[in-house]
Short mmCIF file of C-alpha atoms in Angstrom, two decimals:
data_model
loop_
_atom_site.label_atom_id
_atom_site.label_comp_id
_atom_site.label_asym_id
_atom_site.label_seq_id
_atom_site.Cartn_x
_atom_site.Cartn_y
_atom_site.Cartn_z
CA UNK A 1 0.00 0.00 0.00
CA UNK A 2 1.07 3.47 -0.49
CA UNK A 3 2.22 5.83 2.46
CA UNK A 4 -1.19 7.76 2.49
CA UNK A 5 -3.65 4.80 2.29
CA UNK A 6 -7.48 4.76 2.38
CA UNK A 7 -9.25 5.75 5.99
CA UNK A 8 -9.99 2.03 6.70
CA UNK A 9 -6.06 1.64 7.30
CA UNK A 10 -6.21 4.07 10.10
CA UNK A 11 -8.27 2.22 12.47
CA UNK A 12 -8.71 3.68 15.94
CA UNK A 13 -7.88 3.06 19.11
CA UNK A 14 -10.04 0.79 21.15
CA UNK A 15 -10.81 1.80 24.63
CA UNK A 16 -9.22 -1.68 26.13
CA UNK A 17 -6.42 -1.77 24.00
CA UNK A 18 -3.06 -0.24 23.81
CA UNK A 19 -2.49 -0.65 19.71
CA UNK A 20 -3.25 2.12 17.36
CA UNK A 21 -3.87 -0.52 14.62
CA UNK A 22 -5.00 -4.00 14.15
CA UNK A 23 -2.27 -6.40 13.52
CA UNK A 24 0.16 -7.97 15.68
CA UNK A 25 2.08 -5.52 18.20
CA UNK A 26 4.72 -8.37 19.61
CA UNK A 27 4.89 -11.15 16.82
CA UNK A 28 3.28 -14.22 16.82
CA UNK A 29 3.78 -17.92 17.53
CA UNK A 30 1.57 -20.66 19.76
CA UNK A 31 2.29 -20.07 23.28
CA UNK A 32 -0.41 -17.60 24.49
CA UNK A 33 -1.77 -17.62 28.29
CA UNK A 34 -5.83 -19.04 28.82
CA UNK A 35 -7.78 -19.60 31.25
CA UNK A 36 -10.97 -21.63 31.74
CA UNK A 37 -14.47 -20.62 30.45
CA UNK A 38 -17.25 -22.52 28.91
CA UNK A 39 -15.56 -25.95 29.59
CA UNK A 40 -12.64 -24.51 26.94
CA UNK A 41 -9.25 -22.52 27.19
CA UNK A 42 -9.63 -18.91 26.63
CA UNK A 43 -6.67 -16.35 25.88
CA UNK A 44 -5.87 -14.55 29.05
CA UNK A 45 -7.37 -11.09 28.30
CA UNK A 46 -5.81 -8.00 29.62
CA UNK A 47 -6.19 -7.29 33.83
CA UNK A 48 -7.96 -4.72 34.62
CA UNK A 49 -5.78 -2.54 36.19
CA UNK A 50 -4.66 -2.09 32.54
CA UNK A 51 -1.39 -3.63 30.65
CA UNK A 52 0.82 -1.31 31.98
CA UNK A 53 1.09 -3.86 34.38
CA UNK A 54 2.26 -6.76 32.35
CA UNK A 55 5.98 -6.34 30.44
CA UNK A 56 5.43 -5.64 26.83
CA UNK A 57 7.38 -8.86 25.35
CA UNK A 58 4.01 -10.51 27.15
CA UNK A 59 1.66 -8.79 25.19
CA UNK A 60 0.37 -9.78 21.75
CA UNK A 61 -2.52 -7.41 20.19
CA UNK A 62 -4.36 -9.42 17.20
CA UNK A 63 -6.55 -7.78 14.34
CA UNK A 64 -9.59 -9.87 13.63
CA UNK A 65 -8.78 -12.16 10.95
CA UNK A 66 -5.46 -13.05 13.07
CA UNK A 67 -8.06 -14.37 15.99
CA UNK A 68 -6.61 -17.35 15.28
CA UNK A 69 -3.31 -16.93 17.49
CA UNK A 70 -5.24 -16.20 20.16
CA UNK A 71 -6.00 -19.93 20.86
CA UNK A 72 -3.31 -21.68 22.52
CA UNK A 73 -3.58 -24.65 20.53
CA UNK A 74 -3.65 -22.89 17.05
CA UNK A 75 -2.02 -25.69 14.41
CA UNK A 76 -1.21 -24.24 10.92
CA UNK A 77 -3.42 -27.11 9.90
CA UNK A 78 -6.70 -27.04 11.87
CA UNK A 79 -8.52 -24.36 9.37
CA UNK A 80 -8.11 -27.16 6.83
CA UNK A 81 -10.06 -29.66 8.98
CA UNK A 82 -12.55 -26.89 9.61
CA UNK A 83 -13.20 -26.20 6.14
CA UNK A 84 -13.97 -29.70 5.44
CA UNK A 85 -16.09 -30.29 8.52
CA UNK A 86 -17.92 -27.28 7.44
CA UNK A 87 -18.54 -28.33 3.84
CA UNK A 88 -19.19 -32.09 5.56
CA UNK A 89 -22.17 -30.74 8.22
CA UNK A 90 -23.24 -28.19 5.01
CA UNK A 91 -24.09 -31.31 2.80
CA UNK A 92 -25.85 -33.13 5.68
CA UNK A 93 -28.08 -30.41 6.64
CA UNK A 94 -28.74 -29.52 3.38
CA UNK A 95 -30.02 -33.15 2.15
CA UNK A 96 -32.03 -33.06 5.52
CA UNK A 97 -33.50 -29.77 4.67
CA UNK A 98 -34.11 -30.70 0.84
CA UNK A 99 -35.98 -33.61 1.10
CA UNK A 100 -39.12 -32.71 2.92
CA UNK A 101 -38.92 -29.23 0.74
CA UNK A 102 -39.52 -31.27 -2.53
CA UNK A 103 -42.75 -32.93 -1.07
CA UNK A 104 -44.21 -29.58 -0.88
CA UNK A 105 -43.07 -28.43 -4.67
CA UNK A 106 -45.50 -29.22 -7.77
CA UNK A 107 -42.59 -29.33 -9.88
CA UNK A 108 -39.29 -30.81 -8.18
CA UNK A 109 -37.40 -30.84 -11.07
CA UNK A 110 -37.48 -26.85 -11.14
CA UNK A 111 -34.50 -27.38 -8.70
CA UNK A 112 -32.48 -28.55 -11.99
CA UNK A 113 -31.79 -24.82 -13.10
CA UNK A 114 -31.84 -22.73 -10.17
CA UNK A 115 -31.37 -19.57 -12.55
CA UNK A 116 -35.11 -20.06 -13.69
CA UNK A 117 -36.58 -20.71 -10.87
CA UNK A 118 -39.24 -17.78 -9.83
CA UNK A 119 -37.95 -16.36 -6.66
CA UNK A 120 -41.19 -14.29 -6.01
CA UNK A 121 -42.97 -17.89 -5.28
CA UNK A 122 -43.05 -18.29 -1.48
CA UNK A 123 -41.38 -22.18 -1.73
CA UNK A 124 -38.85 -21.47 -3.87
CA UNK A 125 -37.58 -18.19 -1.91
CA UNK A 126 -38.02 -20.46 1.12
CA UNK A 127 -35.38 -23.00 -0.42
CA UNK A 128 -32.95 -20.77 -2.02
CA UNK A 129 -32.19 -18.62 1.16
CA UNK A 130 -33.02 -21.36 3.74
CA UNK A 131 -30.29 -23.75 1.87
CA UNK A 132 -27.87 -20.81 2.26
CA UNK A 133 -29.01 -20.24 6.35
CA UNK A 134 -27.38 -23.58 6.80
CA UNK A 135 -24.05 -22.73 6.36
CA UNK A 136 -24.37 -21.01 9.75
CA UNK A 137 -24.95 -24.03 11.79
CA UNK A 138 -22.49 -25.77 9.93
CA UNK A 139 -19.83 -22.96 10.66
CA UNK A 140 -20.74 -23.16 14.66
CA UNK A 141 -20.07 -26.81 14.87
CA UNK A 142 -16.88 -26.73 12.72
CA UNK A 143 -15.20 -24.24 14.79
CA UNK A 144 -16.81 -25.61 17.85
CA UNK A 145 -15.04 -28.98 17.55
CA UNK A 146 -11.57 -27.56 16.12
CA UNK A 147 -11.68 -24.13 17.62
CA UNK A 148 -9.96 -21.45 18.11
CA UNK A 149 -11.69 -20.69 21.26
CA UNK A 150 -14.05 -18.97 22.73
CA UNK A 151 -16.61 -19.61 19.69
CA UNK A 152 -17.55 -15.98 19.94
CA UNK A 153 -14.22 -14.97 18.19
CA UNK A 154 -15.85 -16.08 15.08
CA UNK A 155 -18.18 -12.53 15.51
CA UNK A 156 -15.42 -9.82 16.62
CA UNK A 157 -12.19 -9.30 18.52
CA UNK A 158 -14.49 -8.87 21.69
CA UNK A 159 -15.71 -12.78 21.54
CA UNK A 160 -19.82 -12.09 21.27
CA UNK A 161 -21.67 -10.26 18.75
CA UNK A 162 -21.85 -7.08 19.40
CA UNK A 163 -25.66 -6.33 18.85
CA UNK A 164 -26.46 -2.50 19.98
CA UNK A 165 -23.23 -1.71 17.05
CA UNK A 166 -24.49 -3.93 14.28
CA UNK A 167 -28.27 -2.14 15.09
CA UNK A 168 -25.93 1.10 14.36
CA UNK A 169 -24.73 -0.16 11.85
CA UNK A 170 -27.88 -1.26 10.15
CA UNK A 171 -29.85 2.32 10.79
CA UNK A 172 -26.98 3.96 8.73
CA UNK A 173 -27.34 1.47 6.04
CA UNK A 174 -31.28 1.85 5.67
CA UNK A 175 -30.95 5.75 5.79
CA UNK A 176 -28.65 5.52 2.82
CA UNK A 177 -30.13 2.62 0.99
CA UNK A 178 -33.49 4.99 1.11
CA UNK A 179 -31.60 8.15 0.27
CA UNK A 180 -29.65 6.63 -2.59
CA UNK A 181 -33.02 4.66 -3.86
CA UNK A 182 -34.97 7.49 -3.91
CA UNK A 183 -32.83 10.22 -5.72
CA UNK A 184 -32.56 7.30 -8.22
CA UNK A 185 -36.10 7.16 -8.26
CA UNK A 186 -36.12 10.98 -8.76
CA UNK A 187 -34.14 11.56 -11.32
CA UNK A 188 -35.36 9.29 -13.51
CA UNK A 189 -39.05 10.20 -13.46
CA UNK A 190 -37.15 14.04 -14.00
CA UNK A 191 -35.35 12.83 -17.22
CA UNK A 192 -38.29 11.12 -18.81
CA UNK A 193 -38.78 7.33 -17.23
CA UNK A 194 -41.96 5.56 -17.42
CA UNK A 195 -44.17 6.25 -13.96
CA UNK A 196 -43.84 3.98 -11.29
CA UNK A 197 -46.26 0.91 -11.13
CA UNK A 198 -46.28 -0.37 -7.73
CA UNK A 199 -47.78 -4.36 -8.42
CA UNK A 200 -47.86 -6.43 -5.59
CA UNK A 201 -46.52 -9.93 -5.57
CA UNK A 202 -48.91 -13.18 -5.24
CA UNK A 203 -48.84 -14.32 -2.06
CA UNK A 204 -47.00 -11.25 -0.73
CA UNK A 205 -47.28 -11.86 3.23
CA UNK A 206 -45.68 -14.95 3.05
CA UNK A 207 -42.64 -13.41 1.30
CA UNK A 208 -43.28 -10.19 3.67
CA UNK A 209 -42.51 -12.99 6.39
CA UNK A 210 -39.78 -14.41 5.06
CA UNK A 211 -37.96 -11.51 4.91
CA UNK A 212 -38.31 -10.56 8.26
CA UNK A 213 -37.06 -13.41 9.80
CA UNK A 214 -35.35 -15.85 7.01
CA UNK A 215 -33.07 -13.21 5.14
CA UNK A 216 -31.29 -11.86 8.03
CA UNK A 217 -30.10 -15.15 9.00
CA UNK A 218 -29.10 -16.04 4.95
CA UNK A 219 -26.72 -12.94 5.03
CA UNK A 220 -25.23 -13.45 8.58
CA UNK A 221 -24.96 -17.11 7.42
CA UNK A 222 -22.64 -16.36 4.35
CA UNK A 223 -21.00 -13.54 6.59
CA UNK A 224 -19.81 -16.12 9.04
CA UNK A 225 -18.67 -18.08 6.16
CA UNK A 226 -16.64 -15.42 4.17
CA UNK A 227 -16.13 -12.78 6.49
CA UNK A 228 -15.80 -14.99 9.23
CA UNK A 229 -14.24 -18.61 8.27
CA UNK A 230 -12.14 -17.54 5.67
CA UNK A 231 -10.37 -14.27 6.20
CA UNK A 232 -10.19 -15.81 9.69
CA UNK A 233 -8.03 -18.97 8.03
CA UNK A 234 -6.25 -16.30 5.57
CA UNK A 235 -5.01 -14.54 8.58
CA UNK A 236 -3.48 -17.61 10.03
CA UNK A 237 -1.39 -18.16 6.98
CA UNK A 238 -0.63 -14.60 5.49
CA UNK A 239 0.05 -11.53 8.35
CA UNK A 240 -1.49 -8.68 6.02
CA UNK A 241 -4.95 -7.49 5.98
CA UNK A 242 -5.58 -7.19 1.88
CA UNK A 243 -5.13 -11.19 1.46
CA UNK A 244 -7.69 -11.75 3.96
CA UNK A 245 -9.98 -9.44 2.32
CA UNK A 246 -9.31 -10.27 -1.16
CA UNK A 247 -8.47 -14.27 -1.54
CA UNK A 248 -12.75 -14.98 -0.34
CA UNK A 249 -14.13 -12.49 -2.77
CA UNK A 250 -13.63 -15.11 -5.79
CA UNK A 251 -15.26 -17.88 -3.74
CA UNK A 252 -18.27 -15.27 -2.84
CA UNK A 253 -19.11 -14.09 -6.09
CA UNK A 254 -18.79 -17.64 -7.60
CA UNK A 255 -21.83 -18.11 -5.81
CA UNK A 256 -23.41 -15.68 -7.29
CA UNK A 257 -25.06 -16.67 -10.99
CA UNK A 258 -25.14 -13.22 -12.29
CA UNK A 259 -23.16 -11.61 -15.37
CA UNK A 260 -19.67 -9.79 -15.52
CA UNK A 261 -21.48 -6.86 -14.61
CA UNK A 262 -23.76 -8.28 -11.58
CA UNK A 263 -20.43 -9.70 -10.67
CA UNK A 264 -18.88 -6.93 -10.09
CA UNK A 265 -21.30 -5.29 -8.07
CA UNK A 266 -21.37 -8.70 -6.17
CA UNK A 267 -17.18 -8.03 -5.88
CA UNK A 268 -17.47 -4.65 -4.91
CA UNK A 269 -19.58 -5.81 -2.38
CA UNK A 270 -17.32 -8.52 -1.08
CA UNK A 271 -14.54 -6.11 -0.80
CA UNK A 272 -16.56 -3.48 1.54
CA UNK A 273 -17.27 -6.12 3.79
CA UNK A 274 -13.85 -7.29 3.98
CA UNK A 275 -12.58 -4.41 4.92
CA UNK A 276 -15.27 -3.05 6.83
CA UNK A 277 -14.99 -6.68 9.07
CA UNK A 278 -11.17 -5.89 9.70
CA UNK A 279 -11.79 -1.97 10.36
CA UNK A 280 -14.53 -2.93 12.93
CA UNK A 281 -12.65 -5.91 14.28
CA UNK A 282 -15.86 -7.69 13.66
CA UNK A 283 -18.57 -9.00 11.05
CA UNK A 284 -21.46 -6.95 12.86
CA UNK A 285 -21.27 -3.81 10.28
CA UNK A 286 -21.03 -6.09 7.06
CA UNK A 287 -23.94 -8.37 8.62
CA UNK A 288 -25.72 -5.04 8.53
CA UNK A 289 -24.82 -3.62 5.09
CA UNK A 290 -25.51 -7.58 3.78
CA UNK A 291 -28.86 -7.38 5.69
CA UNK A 292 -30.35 -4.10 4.17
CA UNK A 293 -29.47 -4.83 1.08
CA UNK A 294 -30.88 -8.14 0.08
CA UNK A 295 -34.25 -6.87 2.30
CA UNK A 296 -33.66 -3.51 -0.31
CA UNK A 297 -33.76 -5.25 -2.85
CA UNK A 298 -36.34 -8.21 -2.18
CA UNK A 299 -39.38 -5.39 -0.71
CA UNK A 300 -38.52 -3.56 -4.07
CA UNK A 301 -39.07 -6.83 -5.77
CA UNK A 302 -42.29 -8.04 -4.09
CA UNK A 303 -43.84 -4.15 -5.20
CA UNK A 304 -43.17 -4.61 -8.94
CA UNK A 305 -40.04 -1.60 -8.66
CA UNK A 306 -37.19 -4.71 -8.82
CA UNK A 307 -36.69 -7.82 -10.83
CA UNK A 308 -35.75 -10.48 -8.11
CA UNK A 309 -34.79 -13.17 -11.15
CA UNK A 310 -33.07 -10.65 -13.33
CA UNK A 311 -29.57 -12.30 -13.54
CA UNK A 312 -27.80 -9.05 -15.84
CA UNK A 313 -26.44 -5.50 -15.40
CA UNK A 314 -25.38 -2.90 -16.29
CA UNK A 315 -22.50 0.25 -15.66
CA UNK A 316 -25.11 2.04 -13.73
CA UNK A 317 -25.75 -1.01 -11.34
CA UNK A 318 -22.10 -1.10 -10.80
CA UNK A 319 -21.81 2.83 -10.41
CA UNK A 320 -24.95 2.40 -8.04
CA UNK A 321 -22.93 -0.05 -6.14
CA UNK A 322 -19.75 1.93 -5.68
CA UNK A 323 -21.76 5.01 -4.57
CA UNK A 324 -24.07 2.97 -1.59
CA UNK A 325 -20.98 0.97 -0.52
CA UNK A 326 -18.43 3.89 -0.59
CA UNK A 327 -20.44 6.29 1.66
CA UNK A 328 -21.28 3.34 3.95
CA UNK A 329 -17.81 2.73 4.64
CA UNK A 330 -17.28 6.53 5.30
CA UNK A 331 -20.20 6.65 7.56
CA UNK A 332 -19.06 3.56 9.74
CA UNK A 333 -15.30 4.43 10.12
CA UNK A 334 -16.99 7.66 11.61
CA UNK A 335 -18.78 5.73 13.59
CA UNK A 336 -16.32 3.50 15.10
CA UNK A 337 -13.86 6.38 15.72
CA UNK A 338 -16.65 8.28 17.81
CA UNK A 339 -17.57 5.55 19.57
CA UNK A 340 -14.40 3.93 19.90
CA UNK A 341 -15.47 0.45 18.76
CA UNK A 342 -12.64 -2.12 19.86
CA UNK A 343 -10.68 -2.80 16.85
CA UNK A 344 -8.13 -5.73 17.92
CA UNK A 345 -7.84 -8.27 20.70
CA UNK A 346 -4.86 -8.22 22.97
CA UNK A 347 -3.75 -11.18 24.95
CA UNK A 348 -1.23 -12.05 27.30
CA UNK A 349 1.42 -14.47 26.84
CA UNK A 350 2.27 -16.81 29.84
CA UNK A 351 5.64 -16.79 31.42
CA UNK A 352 8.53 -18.49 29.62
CA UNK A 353 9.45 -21.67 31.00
CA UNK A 354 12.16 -22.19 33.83
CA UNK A 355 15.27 -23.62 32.95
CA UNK A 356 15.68 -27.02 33.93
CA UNK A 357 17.45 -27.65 37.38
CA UNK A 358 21.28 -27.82 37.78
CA UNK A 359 21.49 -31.23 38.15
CA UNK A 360 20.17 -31.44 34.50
CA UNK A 361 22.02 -28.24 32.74
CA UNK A 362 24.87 -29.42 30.17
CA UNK A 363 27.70 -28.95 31.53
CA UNK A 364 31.22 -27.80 29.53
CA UNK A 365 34.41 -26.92 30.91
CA UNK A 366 36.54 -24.81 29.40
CA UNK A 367 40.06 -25.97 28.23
CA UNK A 368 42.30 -23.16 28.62
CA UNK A 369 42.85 -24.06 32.91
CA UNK A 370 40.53 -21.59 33.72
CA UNK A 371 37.50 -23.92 35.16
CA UNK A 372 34.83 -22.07 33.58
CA UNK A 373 31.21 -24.05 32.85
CA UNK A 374 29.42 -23.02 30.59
CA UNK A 375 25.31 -23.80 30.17
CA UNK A 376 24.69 -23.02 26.67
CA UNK A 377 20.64 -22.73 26.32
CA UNK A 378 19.04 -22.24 23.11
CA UNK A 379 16.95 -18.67 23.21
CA UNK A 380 13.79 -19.83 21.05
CA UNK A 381 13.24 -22.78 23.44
CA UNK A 382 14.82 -22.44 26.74
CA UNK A 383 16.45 -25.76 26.41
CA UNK A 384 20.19 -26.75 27.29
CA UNK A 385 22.23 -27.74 24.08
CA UNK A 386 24.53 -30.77 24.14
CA UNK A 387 26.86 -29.31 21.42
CA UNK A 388 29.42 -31.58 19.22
CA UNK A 389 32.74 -32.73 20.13
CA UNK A 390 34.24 -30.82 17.30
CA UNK A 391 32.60 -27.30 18.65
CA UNK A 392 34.44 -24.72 19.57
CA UNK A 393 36.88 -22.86 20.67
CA UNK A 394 34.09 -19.91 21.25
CA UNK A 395 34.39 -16.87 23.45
CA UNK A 396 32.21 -16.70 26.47
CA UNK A 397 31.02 -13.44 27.39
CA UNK A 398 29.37 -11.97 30.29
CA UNK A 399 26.06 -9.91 30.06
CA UNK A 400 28.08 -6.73 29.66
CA UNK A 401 29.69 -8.39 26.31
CA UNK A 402 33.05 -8.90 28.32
CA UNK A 403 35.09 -12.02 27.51
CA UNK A 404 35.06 -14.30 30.60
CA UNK A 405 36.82 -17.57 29.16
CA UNK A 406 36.69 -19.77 26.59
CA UNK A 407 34.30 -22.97 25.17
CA UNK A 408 36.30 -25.44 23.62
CA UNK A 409 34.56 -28.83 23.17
CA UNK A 410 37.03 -30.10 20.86
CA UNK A 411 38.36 -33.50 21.56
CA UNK A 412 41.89 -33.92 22.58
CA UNK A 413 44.13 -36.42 22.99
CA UNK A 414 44.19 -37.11 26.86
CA UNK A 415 40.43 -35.27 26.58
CA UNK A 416 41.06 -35.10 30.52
CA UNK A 417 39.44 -31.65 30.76
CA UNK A 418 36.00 -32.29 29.18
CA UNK A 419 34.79 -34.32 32.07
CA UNK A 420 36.08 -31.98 34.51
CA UNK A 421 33.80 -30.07 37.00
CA UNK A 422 34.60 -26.83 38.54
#
């Protein structure tokens, strides 16, 4: 990125943490402190007498998509075995959920080309975004089995969803979806469009129902998925925040059956709530954008002003697009830096390990008379070294960098010395 980036690489401060931006403050690795809650380890959060109390090389401060670290028992290979118990307890649910769904349709073999089906009939809106719901509690048991723990990291840096922002979140996207729609609206009855025809749908409660309670879990499902799941697995492979963002946004708009230019709206899309999930150090404020949207568009659908099954685009769309997600992403970064919204998750690290006792230290004695033993101990993991006979000689020095003697674990002829103690 350049020197001056975009505002979403200046996140703010959070009121519980000492970083000025997400990412790691002190490195990473395996080793970080937990303590017991929900019948699971949990990363030691900071005391609350605040981390000036606990040495810096202790401290580790994690964006969200490298929650990861902050499980004790992180292995480079457990989002792997996620991914496939996720896609595992997907298919099961979804065969579970399918079957008594075709009993109810007059025509089951609709389901053959889901790109004509008619998602204005009550059933078939029913199975498209119910199917995609499932993902959810296939996410939940994935992570719950291979962690990282607490399950709430999957929603922000805090562990739990935080519900009074993502309500904040969701008021500033319906102000602007409204805004945006209805200039639209405006300035194409002033430039000579056809007058609006509001038509209701057939059966119109039933989708009025549905989109009450079944869309907003469809969008948090595929937000746990690809907001959550896989910029959370990114993260644990690649430190910066643009793979995570970027590397789901294929897999998202695959999903998608739209053309180039639905697509990119779709992409655009993606990207906002990439970044917007890092910048808020959770998925609450893309859940929101993802919620208003599809409920937008659907309400506009089920009044005649929307084509639901239109599959095509257009430059406009994608101008339309760029406009509603741009000033969403200005209006939340506002947001969060008024009201401080924690941003990153720091943990402590526990103590490094005592040496081993003196009985069990490796012990050399240096062969120029003068007695010296030397303990050599490897740095990265504490651990006495039994170095090779041919080793040395090597200059010990004293913490002030002054020569003290000398480590020679060369054999010699007599070799009398190297089983000397002092």
């Amino acid at each position: 990125m350049s020197q001056h980036p975009a505002p979403w690489n200046r996140p703010p401060a959070s009121n519980s943490n000492p970083a000025t931006r997400p990412g790691e403050a002190r490195g990473e690795g395996r080793g970080a402190a937990s303590s017991t809650m929900n019948g699971g380890p949990v990363p030691a959060p900071v005391p609350a007498h605040g981390p000036s109390q606990v040495p810096p090389e202790r401290m580790r401060t994690l964006a969200y998509h490298r929650l990861g670290f902050a499980d004790p028992r992180h292995e480079w290979w457990k989002p792997l075995v996620e991914g496939a118990l996720l896609f595992f307890f997907f298919v099961v649910l979804s065969v579970l959920f399918t079957i008594p769904v075709l009993l109810f349709m007059d025509n089951p073999m609709d389901l053959d080309n889901v790109a004509t089906m008619n998602q204005l009939d009550p059933l078939i809106f029913f199975f498209l975004f119910g199917s995609i719901a499932l993902m959810a509690p296939a996410a939940y048991l994935a992570r719950k089995i291979m962690g990282p723990r607490p399950l709430g990291l999957l929603h922000s840096v805090t562990g739990r969803l935080r519900w009074k922002w993502m309500l904040q979140c969701g008021l500033a996207a319906l102000a602007i979806f409204v805004v945006i729609n209805g200039l639209s609206i405006l300035f194409d009855l002033m430039t000579g469009g056809e007058a609006i025809e509001f038509s209701l749908a057939p059966q119109w409660g039933w989708l009025l129902l549905m989109v009450i309670l079944l869309v907003p879990i469809q969008c948090f499902a595929e937000e746990l998925v690809f907001r959550g799941y896989l910029m959370q697995t990114v993260g644990r492979w690649l430190k910066h925040p643009a793979w995570a963002i970027l590397l789901p946004v294929p897999l998202f708009v695959a999903g998608h059956l739209y053309d180039v230019w639905g697509q990119t709206s779709i992409a655009i899309m993606a990207i906002t709530m990439g970044v917007i999930t890092w910048r808020t150090g959770g998925l609450e404020a893309a859940v929101a954008l993802h919620v208003v949207n599809n409920c937008t568009v659907t309400l506009m659908a089920m009044v005649g002003l929307a084509d639901l099954n239109d599959t095509s685009g257009g430059p406009i769309e994608v101008l339309f697009t760029l406009a509603i997600n741009g000033i969403f992403l200005l209006v939340v970064f506002r947001m969060a830096r008024k009201t401080r919204i924690a941003t990153s998750r720091t943990i402590i690290l526990p103590p490094p390990p005592r040496l081993p006792a003196l009985a069990q230290r490796q012990r050399v004695v240096g062969q120029n008379g003068s007695h010296l033993a030397a303990f050599v101990v490897d740095p990265r993991t504490q651990n006495y070294l039994s170095l090779p006979e041919q080793y040395g000689p090597y200059t010990v020095r004293d913490g002030q960098g002054r020569p003290v003697g000398l480590l020679d674990v060369r054999k010699t002829g007599s070799d009398t010395n190297s089983n000397r103690t002092p």
